[in-house]
C-alpha cells in the first residue's frame, strides 16, 4: 500500500555540501605543499560531501519518487522542491501527470460477427505509486496491452448497429456516452491493479472493415429506401381511404367495385410514383 513521506528540506544540506566541497579543495591545496595529513583530510571531507550530495533530491511538479531501503519499500514523496533523504535510499521516478494513449486501429468482429475497425483515445494517470512501481513490470506497457484487450472485448460485446439485431439496447455506433462509460468502467477494473486512474476514454474511430464496407453501405441504403417506401405506401393508403370515404359520404359519385379498384390503382400510382404522373383524358367510359 502507498505510504506518503514528508522528508526534510534540502536547502540546509545544500549549504553544508558547498562548505564541505570548498573545505576539501582548500585542504587539498595547502596539503600538497605542506603536509600530507591535509590531503588525507581533504579526501575524507570530499567523501562526506559526496555522501550528503547523494541524499539531495529534486522533485518537479506532478512528479514523485518511490523510495526503497535495500529492497524494502519506505514510502513515496509527492511534494515538490528540494529535499534531503537518507543517502542509502534508492529512488524511482514516477510521473503523476495525465497522459494520452492513442490506441492503434484494431480490426475485430462485433457481436454479430461482422469485421469492424475501432480505435480509442484514453486519458490516464498514476494514482497509486506503490502499485505502479511494484505490482506490474512496466506500468506504461501494461496500460497499452490492457487497453487493447478492453477495446477488443467491448467490440465483441455489442453489435456495430441494429441492422441485424433490431432489439439491441446498445450499439457501438449509436451508444455514445453509454459505450464510453462502459469502456471507462472496464478499463478502470483492468488497470486498478497497476494503480492507474482512467480520466476519460472515448472511441475515436469506428467503421466497417474495408472488405465489407461497400456491401454494408448498400445494405444501409436499401434499408433506408425500404423504410421510406413503407412510409409512402402507408400515407398513400390513408389518402385513398379518405378519398373513397369523402366520395361516399357526400354522394359525389357512385362507384361499383370495379371502378373503385381502378380509382385505387390510379391513386396509388400517382401517390407512390417517383415521377410526376402524366394525366390522360378518357373520352369514353370505363367499359368501352
Coordinates of C-alpha atoms in Angstrom, one line a residue:
X1 CA 0.0 0.0 0.0
X2 CA 1.2 3.5 -0.9
X3 CA 2.7 5.5 2.1
X4 CA 3.4 9.2 1.8
X5 CA 6.6 10.6 3.2
X6 CA 7.4 14.1 4.2
X7 CA 11.2 14.4 4.0
X8 CA 13.2 17.3 5.4
X9 CA 14.1 20.4 3.3
X10 CA 17.3 20.1 1.4
X11 CA 18.5 23.7 1.5
X12 CA 20.5 23.4 4.7
X13 CA 22.1 20.2 3.4
X14 CA 22.9 22.0 0.1
X15 CA 24.8 24.8 2.1
X16 CA 26.7 22.1 4.1
X17 CA 27.6 20.4 0.8
X18 CA 29.0 23.6 -0.6
X19 CA 31.1 24.2 2.6
X20 CA 32.4 20.7 2.6
X21 CA 33.3 21.0 -1.1
X22 CA 35.2 24.3 -0.6
X23 CA 36.9 22.9 2.5
X24 CA 38.0 19.8 0.7
X25 CA 39.6 21.8 -2.1
X26 CA 41.3 24.2 0.3
X27 CA 42.8 21.5 2.4
X28 CA 44.0 19.6 -0.6
X29 CA 45.6 22.7 -2.0
X30 CA 47.6 23.5 1.2
X31 CA 48.3 19.9 1.9
X32 CA 50.2 19.3 -1.3
X33 CA 52.9 21.8 -0.3
X34 CA 52.9 21.5 3.5
X35 CA 51.6 18.3 5.0
X36 CA 50.2 15.0 3.6
X37 CA 47.7 14.9 6.5
X38 CA 45.7 17.8 5.0
X39 CA 45.5 15.8 1.8
X40 CA 44.1 12.8 3.6
X41 CA 41.7 15.0 5.5
X42 CA 40.5 16.7 2.3
X43 CA 39.8 13.2 0.8
X44 CA 37.7 12.3 3.8
X45 CA 35.8 15.5 3.6
X46 CA 35.2 15.0 -0.1
X47 CA 33.8 11.5 0.6
X48 CA 31.4 13.0 3.2
X49 CA 30.5 15.7 0.6
X50 CA 29.6 13.0 -1.9
X51 CA 27.6 11.1 0.7
X52 CA 25.5 14.1 1.6
X53 CA 25.1 15.2 -2.0
X54 CA 23.6 11.8 -2.9
X55 CA 20.9 12.4 -0.3
X56 CA 19.7 15.6 -2.1
X57 CA 16.6 15.1 -4.2
X58 CA 14.7 17.5 -6.5
X59 CA 11.1 16.7 -7.3
X60 CA 9.4 18.6 -10.2
X61 CA 5.7 19.5 -10.1
X62 CA 3.4 16.5 -10.7
X63 CA 6.2 14.0 -10.2
X64 CA 7.0 11.6 -7.4
X65 CA 9.8 9.5 -6.0
X66 CA 9.3 5.9 -4.7
X67 CA 12.0 5.2 -2.0
X68 CA 13.5 1.8 -1.1
X69 CA 15.9 0.8 1.5
X70 CA 17.8 -2.3 0.5
X71 CA 14.7 -3.8 -1.2
X72 CA 12.2 -2.6 1.4
X73 CA 9.6 0.0 0.4
X74 CA 10.0 3.1 2.6
X75 CA 7.4 5.4 1.1
X76 CA 6.6 7.9 -1.7
X77 CA 7.4 11.6 -1.8
X78 CA 4.9 13.6 -3.8
X79 CA 5.8 17.1 -2.6
X80 CA 7.7 19.4 -4.9
X81 CA 11.0 21.0 -4.2
X82 CA 14.5 20.2 -2.8
X83 CA 14.6 17.6 -0.1
X84 CA 17.2 15.6 1.8
X85 CA 16.7 11.9 2.4
X86 CA 18.8 9.0 3.6
X87 CA 21.6 8.7 1.1
X88 CA 21.3 4.9 1.3
X89 CA 17.8 5.1 -0.1
X90 CA 17.3 4.2 -3.8
X91 CA 14.6 6.1 -5.6
X92 CA 12.4 5.6 -8.7
X93 CA 10.8 8.5 -10.6
X94 CA 7.1 8.2 -11.4
X95 CA 5.2 10.9 -13.2
X96 CA 1.8 11.9 -11.8
X97 CA 0.8 13.9 -14.9
X98 CA -2.1 12.9 -17.2
X99 CA -1.1 11.1 -20.3
X100 CA -2.9 10.4 -23.6
X101 CA -3.0 7.0 -25.2
X102 CA -4.0 7.0 -28.8
X103 CA -4.7 3.3 -29.4
X104 CA -4.0 1.8 -32.8
X105 CA -6.8 0.9 -35.1
X106 CA -7.9 -2.7 -34.4
X107 CA -9.7 -5.0 -36.7
X108 CA -12.1 -7.1 -34.7
X109 CA -15.5 -8.8 -35.0
X110 CA -18.5 -7.3 -33.4
X111 CA -21.2 -9.2 -31.6
X112 CA -22.8 -10.3 -34.9
X113 CA -19.5 -11.4 -36.3
X114 CA -19.0 -8.5 -38.7
X115 CA -15.4 -7.3 -39.1
X116 CA -15.1 -3.7 -37.9
X117 CA -12.3 -1.2 -37.3
X118 CA -12.2 0.5 -33.9
X119 CA -9.7 2.8 -32.1
X120 CA -10.0 4.7 -28.8
X121 CA -8.3 7.6 -27.0
X122 CA -7.6 7.2 -23.3
X123 CA -6.6 9.8 -20.7
X124 CA -4.9 8.2 -17.7
X125 CA -2.5 8.9 -14.9
X126 CA -0.8 7.1 -12.0
X127 CA -2.9 7.2 -8.8
X128 CA -1.1 4.7 -6.6
X129 CA 2.7 4.8 -7.0
X130 CA 3.3 1.6 -5.0
X131 CA 1.2 -0.5 -7.3
X132 CA 2.7 1.2 -10.4
X133 CA 6.2 0.5 -9.2
X134 CA 5.9 -3.0 -7.7
X135 CA 2.7 -4.8 -8.8
X136 CA 3.4 -4.7 -12.6
X137 CA 6.7 -4.9 -14.6
X138 CA 6.3 -1.7 -16.6
X139 CA 3.1 0.2 -16.0
X140 CA 3.1 2.1 -19.3
X141 CA 3.3 -1.1 -21.3
X142 CA 0.7 -2.7 -19.0
X143 CA -1.7 0.2 -19.8
X144 CA -1.2 -0.3 -23.6
X145 CA -1.8 -4.0 -23.5
X146 CA -4.8 -4.0 -21.2
X147 CA -6.4 -1.1 -23.1
X148 CA -6.2 -3.1 -26.3
X149 CA -7.8 -6.1 -24.6
X150 CA -10.6 -3.9 -23.2
X151 CA -11.3 -2.4 -26.6
X152 CA -11.5 -5.9 -28.2
X153 CA -13.8 -7.1 -25.5
X154 CA -16.0 -4.1 -25.9
X155 CA -16.3 -4.5 -29.7
X156 CA -17.2 -8.2 -29.3
X157 CA -19.9 -7.4 -26.7
X158 CA -22.1 -5.1 -28.8
X159 CA -23.3 -5.1 -32.5
X160 CA -22.0 -2.3 -34.7
X161 CA -25.6 -1.2 -35.4
X162 CA -29.1 -2.6 -35.2
X163 CA -29.4 -3.7 -38.9
X164 CA -29.0 -7.4 -37.8
X165 CA -30.1 -7.1 -34.2
X166 CA -33.3 -4.9 -34.1
X167 CA -33.7 -5.5 -30.4
X168 CA -30.1 -4.5 -29.3
X169 CA -30.4 -1.9 -26.5
X170 CA -27.0 -0.5 -27.2
X171 CA -24.9 -0.4 -30.4
X172 CA -21.4 0.7 -30.9
X173 CA -22.4 3.3 -33.5
X174 CA -25.3 4.8 -31.5
X175 CA -24.3 4.0 -28.0
X176 CA -22.5 7.3 -27.5
X177 CA -21.9 8.2 -23.8
X178 CA -23.2 4.8 -22.7
X179 CA -20.5 3.0 -24.7
X180 CA -17.8 5.4 -23.4
X181 CA -19.0 4.8 -19.8
X182 CA -18.8 1.0 -20.2
X183 CA -15.3 1.3 -21.7
X184 CA -14.1 3.5 -18.8
X185 CA -15.5 1.1 -16.3
X186 CA -13.8 -1.9 -17.9
X187 CA -10.5 0.0 -18.2
X188 CA -10.7 1.0 -14.5
X189 CA -11.3 -2.6 -13.4
X190 CA -8.4 -3.9 -15.6
X191 CA -5.9 -1.2 -14.7
X192 CA -6.7 -0.8 -11.0
X193 CA -4.1 -3.4 -10.1
X194 CA -1.4 -1.1 -11.5
X195 CA -2.7 1.9 -9.6
X196 CA -3.9 3.7 -12.8
X197 CA -6.7 6.2 -12.8
X198 CA -8.8 6.4 -16.0
X199 CA -9.9 10.0 -16.5
X200 CA -11.6 9.6 -19.9
X201 CA -12.0 7.0 -22.6
X202 CA -13.7 7.6 -26.0
X203 CA -14.0 5.9 -29.3
X204 CA -12.0 7.9 -31.9
X205 CA -12.6 5.7 -34.9
X206 CA -15.4 3.3 -35.8
X207 CA -16.1 1.8 -39.2
X208 CA -16.8 -1.4 -41.0
X209 CA -13.7 -3.2 -42.3
X210 CA -12.8 -2.4 -45.8
X211 CA -13.7 -5.8 -47.2
X212 CA -17.4 -5.4 -46.2
X213 CA -17.7 -1.6 -46.1
X214 CA -19.2 -1.4 -49.6
X215 CA -21.7 -4.2 -49.0
X216 CA -22.8 -2.7 -45.7
X217 CA -23.3 0.7 -47.3
X218 CA -25.5 -0.7 -49.9
X219 CA -27.4 -2.5 -47.2
X220 CA -27.9 0.7 -45.2
X221 CA -29.1 2.4 -48.3
X222 CA -31.5 -0.4 -49.1
X223 CA -32.8 -0.3 -45.5
X224 CA -33.4 3.5 -45.8
X225 CA -35.2 3.1 -49.1
X226 CA -37.4 0.4 -47.8
X227 CA -38.3 2.4 -44.7
X228 CA -39.1 5.5 -46.9
X229 CA -41.2 3.4 -49.3
X230 CA -43.1 1.9 -46.3
X231 CA -44.0 5.4 -45.1
X232 CA -45.0 6.5 -48.6
X233 CA -47.3 3.5 -49.0
X234 CA -48.8 3.9 -45.6
X235 CA -49.6 7.6 -46.4
X236 CA -51.0 6.7 -49.8
X237 CA -53.3 4.0 -48.4
X238 CA -54.6 6.5 -45.9
X239 CA -55.2 9.2 -48.6
X240 CA -57.0 6.7 -50.9
X241 CA -59.2 5.5 -48.0
X242 CA -60.0 9.1 -47.1
X243 CA -60.9 9.9 -50.8
X244 CA -63.2 7.0 -51.1
X245 CA -64.9 7.9 -47.8
X246 CA -65.4 11.5 -48.8
X247 CA -66.9 10.5 -52.2
X248 CA -69.3 8.1 -50.5
X249 CA -70.3 10.5 -47.7
X250 CA -71.0 13.4 -50.0
X251 CA -72.7 11.4 -52.7
X252 CA -70.5 12.9 -55.4
X253 CA -70.4 9.8 -57.5
X254 CA -71.4 6.2 -57.0
X255 CA -68.6 3.7 -57.7
X256 CA -69.0 0.0 -58.1
X257 CA -66.2 -2.4 -57.1
X258 CA -64.5 -2.3 -60.5
X259 CA -64.5 1.5 -60.6
X260 CA -63.2 1.6 -57.0
X261 CA -60.4 -0.8 -58.0
X262 CA -59.5 1.4 -61.0
X263 CA -59.5 4.5 -58.8
X264 CA -57.4 3.0 -56.1
X265 CA -54.9 1.7 -58.7
X266 CA -54.6 5.2 -60.3
X267 CA -54.3 7.0 -57.0
X268 CA -51.6 4.6 -55.8
X269 CA -49.6 5.1 -59.0
X270 CA -49.9 8.9 -58.6
X271 CA -49.0 8.9 -54.9
X272 CA -46.3 6.3 -54.8
X273 CA -44.6 7.0 -58.1
X274 CA -41.1 8.6 -58.1
X275 CA -42.0 10.9 -61.0
X276 CA -45.0 13.2 -61.6
X277 CA -47.9 11.3 -63.2
X278 CA -49.0 12.3 -66.8
X279 CA -52.8 12.7 -67.0
X280 CA -54.7 11.0 -69.9
X281 CA -58.2 12.2 -70.8
X282 CA -60.6 9.3 -71.3
X283 CA -63.3 10.4 -73.8
X284 CA -65.2 7.1 -73.4
X285 CA -66.3 5.1 -70.4
X286 CA -64.6 2.6 -68.2
X287 CA -66.4 -0.2 -70.0
X288 CA -66.0 0.9 -73.7

